[in-house]
Structure formats: structure tokens, C-alpha cells
mmCIF file of the C-alpha atoms, coordinates in Angstrom:
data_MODEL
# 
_entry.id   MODEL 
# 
loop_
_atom_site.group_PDB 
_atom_site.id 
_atom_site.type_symbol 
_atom_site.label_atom_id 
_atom_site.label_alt_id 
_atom_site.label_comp_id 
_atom_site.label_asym_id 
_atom_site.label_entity_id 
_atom_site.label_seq_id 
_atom_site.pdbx_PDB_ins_code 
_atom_site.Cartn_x 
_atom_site.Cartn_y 
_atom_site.Cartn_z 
_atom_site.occupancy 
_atom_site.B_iso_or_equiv 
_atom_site.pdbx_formal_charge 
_atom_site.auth_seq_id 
_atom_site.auth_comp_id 
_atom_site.auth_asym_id 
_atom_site.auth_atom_id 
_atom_site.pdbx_PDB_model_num 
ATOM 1  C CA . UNK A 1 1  ? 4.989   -56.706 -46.240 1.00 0.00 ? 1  UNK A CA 1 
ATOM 2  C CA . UNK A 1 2  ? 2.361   -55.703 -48.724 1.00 0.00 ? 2  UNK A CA 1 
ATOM 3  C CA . UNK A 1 3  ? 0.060   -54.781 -46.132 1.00 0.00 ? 3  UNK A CA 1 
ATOM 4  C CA . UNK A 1 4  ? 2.205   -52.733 -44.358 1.00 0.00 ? 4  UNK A CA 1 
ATOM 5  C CA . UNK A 1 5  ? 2.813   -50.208 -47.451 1.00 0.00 ? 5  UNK A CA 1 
ATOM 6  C CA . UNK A 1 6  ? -0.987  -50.054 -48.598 1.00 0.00 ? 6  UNK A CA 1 
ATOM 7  C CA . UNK A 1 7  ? -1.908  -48.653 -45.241 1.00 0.00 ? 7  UNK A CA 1 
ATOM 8  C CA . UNK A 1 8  ? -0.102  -45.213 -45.129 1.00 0.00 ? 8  UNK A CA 1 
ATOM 9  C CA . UNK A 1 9  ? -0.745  -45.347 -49.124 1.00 0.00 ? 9  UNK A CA 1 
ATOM 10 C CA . UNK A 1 10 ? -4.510  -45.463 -48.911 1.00 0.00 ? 10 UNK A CA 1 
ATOM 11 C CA . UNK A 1 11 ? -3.709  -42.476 -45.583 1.00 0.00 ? 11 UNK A CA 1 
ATOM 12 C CA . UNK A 1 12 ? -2.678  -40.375 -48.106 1.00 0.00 ? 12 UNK A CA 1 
ATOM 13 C CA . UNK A 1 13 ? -5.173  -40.758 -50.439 1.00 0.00 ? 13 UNK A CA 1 
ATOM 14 C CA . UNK A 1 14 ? -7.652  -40.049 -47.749 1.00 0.00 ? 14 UNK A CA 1 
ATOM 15 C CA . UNK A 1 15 ? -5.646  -36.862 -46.493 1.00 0.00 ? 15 UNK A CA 1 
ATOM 16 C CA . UNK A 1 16 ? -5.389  -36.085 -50.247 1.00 0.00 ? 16 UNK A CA 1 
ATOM 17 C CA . UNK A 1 17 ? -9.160  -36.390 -51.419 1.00 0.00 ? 17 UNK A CA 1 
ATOM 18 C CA . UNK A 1 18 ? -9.717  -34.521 -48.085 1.00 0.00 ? 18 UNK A CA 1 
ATOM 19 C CA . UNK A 1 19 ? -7.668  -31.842 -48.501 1.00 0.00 ? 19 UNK A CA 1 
ATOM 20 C CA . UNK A 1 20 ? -10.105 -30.499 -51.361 1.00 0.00 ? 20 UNK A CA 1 
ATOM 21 C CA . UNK A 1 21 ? -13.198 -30.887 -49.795 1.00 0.00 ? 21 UNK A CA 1 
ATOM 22 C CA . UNK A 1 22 ? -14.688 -28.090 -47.555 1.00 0.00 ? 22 UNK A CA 1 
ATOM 23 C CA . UNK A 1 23 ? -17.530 -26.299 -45.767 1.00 0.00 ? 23 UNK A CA 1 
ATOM 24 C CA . UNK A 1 24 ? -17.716 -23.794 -48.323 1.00 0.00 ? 24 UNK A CA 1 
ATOM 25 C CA . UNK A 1 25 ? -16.098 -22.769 -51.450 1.00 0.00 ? 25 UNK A CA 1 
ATOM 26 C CA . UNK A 1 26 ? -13.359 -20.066 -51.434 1.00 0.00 ? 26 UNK A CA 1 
ATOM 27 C CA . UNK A 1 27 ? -14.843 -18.653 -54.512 1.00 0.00 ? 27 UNK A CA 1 
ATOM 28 C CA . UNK A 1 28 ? -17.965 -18.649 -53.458 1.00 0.00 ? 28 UNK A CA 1 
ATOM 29 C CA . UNK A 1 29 ? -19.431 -15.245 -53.125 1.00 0.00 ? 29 UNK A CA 1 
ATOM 30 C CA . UNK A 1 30 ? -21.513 -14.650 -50.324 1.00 0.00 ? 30 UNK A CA 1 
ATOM 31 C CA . UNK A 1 31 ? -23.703 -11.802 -51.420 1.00 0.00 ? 31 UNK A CA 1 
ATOM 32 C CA . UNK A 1 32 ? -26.058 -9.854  -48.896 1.00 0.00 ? 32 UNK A CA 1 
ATOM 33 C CA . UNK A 1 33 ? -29.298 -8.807  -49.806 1.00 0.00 ? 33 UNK A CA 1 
ATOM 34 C CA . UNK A 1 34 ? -29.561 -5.388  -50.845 1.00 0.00 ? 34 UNK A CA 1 
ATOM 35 C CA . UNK A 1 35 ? -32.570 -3.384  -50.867 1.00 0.00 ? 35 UNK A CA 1 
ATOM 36 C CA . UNK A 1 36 ? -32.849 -1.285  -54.204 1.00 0.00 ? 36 UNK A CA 1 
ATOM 37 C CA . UNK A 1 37 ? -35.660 0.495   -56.207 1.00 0.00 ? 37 UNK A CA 1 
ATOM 38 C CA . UNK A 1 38 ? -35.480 1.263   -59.933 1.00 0.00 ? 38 UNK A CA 1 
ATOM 39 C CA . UNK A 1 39 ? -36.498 4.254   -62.512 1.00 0.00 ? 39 UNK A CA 1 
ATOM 40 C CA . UNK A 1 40 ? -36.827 3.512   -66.324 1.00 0.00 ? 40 UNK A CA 1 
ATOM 41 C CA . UNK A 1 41 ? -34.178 5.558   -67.894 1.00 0.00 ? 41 UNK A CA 1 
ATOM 42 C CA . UNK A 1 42 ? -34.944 6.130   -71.661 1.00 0.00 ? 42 UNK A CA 1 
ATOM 43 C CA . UNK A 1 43 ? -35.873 2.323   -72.028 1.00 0.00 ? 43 UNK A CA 1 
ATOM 44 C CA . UNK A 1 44 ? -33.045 0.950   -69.194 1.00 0.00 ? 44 UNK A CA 1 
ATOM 45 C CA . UNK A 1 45 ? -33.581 -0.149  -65.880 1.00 0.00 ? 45 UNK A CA 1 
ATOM 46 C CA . UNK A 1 46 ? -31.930 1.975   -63.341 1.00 0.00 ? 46 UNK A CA 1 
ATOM 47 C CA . UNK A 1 47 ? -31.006 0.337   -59.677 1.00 0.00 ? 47 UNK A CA 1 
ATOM 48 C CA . UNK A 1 48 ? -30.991 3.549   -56.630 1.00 0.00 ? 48 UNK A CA 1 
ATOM 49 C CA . UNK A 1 49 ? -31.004 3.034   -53.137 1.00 0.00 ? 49 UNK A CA 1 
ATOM 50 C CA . UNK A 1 50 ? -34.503 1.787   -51.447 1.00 0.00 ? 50 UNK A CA 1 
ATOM 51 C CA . UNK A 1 51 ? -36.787 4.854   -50.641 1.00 0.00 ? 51 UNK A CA 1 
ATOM 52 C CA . UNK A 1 52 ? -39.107 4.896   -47.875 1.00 0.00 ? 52 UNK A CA 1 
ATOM 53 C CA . UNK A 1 53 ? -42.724 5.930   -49.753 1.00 0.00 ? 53 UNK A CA 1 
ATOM 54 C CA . UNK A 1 54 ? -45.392 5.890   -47.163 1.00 0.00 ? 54 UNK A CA 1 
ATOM 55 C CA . UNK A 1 55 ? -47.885 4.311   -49.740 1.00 0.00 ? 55 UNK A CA 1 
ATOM 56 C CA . UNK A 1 56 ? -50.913 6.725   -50.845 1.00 0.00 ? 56 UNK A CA 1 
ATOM 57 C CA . UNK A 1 57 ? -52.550 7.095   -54.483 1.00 0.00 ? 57 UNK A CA 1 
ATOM 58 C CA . UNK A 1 58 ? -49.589 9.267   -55.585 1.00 0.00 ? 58 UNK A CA 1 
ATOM 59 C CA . UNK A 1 59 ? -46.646 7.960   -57.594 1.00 0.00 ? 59 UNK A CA 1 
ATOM 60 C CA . UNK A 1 60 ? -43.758 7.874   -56.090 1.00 0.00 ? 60 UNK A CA 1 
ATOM 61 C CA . UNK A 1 61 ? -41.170 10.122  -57.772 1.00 0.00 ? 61 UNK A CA 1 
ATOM 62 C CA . UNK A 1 62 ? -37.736 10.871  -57.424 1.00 0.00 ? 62 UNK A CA 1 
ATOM 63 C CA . UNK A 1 63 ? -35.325 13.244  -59.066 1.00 0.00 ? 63 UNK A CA 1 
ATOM 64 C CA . UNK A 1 64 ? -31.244 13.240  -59.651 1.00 0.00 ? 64 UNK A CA 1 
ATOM 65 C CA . UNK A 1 65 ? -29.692 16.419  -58.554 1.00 0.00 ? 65 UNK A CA 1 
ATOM 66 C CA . UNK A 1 66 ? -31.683 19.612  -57.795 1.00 0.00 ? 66 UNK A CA 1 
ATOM 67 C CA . UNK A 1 67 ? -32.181 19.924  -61.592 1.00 0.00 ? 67 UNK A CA 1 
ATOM 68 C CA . UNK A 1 68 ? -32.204 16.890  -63.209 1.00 0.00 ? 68 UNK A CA 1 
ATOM 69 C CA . UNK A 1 69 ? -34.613 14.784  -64.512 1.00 0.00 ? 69 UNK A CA 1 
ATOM 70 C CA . UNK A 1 70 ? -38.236 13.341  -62.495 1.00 0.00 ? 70 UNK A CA 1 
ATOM 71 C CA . UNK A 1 71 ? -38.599 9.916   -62.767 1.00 0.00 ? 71 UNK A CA 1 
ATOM 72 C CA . UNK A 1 72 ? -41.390 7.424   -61.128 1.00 0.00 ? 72 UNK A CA 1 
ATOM 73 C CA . UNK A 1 73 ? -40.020 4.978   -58.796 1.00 0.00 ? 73 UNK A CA 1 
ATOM 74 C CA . UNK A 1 74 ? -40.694 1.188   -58.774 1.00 0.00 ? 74 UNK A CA 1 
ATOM 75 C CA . UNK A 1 75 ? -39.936 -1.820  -56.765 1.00 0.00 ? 75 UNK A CA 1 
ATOM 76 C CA . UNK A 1 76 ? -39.250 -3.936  -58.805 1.00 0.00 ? 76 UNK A CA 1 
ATOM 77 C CA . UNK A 1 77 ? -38.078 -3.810  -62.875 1.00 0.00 ? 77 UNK A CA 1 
ATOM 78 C CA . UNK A 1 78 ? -41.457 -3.903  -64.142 1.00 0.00 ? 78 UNK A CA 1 
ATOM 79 C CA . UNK A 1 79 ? -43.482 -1.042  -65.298 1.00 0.00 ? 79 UNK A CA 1 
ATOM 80 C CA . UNK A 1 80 ? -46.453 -2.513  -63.285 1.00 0.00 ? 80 UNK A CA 1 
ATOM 81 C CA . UNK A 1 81 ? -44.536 -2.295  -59.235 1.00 0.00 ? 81 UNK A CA 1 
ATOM 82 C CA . UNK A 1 82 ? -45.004 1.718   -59.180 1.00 0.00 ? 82 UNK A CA 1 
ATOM 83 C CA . UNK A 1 83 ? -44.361 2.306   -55.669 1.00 0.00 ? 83 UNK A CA 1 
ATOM 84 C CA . UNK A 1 84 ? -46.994 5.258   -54.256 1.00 0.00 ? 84 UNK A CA 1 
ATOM 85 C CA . UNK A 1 85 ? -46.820 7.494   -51.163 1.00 0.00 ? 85 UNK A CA 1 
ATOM 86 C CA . UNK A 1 86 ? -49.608 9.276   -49.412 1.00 0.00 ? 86 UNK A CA 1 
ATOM 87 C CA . UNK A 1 87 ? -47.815 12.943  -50.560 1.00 0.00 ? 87 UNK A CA 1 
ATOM 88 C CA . UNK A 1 88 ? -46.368 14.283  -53.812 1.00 0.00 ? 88 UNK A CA 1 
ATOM 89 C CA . UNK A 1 89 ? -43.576 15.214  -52.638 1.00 0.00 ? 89 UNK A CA 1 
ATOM 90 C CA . UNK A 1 90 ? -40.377 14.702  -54.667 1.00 0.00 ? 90 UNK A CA 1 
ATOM 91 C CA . UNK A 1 91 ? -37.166 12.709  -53.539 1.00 0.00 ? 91 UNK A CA 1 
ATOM 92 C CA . UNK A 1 92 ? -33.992 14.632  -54.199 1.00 0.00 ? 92 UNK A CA 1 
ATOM 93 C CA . UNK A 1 93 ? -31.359 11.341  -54.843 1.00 0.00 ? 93 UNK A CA 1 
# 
């Protein structure tokens, strides 16, 4: 008689334990990889969209608004991944 009561006991552990496991985690935040450049911004990093410079001797530039502020444009946040372009043209973000 034992036997016959541990089997659907030790079932529904299974079907318990199994209930929490999964292929991935609910919370788990599947983040895509965004492209992004960055300006120094009095002494802050600044993330704005990836820009397309064509790679040259020039420094890569790029302004906010028609009349804001110039600021060089790198790849990554350090002050040594200036991105150049072949022009000196100015992007307009």
C-alpha cells in the first residue's frame, strides 16, 4: 500500500520542480545590440545615434540643432576612439 501512494507523490514533485524550470527566464531581458557613438559633454559621456564618417584625417564632428554646440564624435567613451571622415563637413543631429 505504501508503494502505491509514493508513486503519484514523487509525480508531483517531479511536475512541481519542473514547473519552475525553463528555456529562458521571463525576466530575462533580451537586449539587441545597438549601434551608438558618443560626444564629451562638459566632462559626461553622451550616447547619439551611429554616424556614418567615411574615415579621412579630419575629426569627425557633429552639432545639436542648427545652432547649438560642435562637438567631436567618438566610437567609443574614450577620448582616444575619435572617429575621422575624409571631409569636414559637419553633422546636423
Amino acid at each position: 500500500m505504501k508503494k502505491l501512494f509514493l508513486i503519484p507523490a514523487m509525480a508531483l514533485l517531479v511536475v512541481l520542480g519542473m514547473s519552475f524550470t525553463s528555456l529562458g527566464s521571463e525576466t530575462e531581458v533580451q537586449l539587441e545590440a545597438v549601434a551608438n557613438d558618443y560626444v564629451l559633454d562638459n566632462g559626461n559621456w553622451r550616447a547619439v545615434p551611429e554616424q556614418n564618417c567615411t574615415g579621412g584625417t579630419q575629426t569627425c564632428q557633429v552639432q545639436f540643432g542648427a545652432n547649438g554646440p560642435i562637438y567631436d564624435l567618438y566610437d567609443e567613451m574614450d577620448q582616444f576612439t575619435k572617429k575621422n571622415q575624409s571631409d569636414g563637413t559637419i553633422i546636423v543631429l
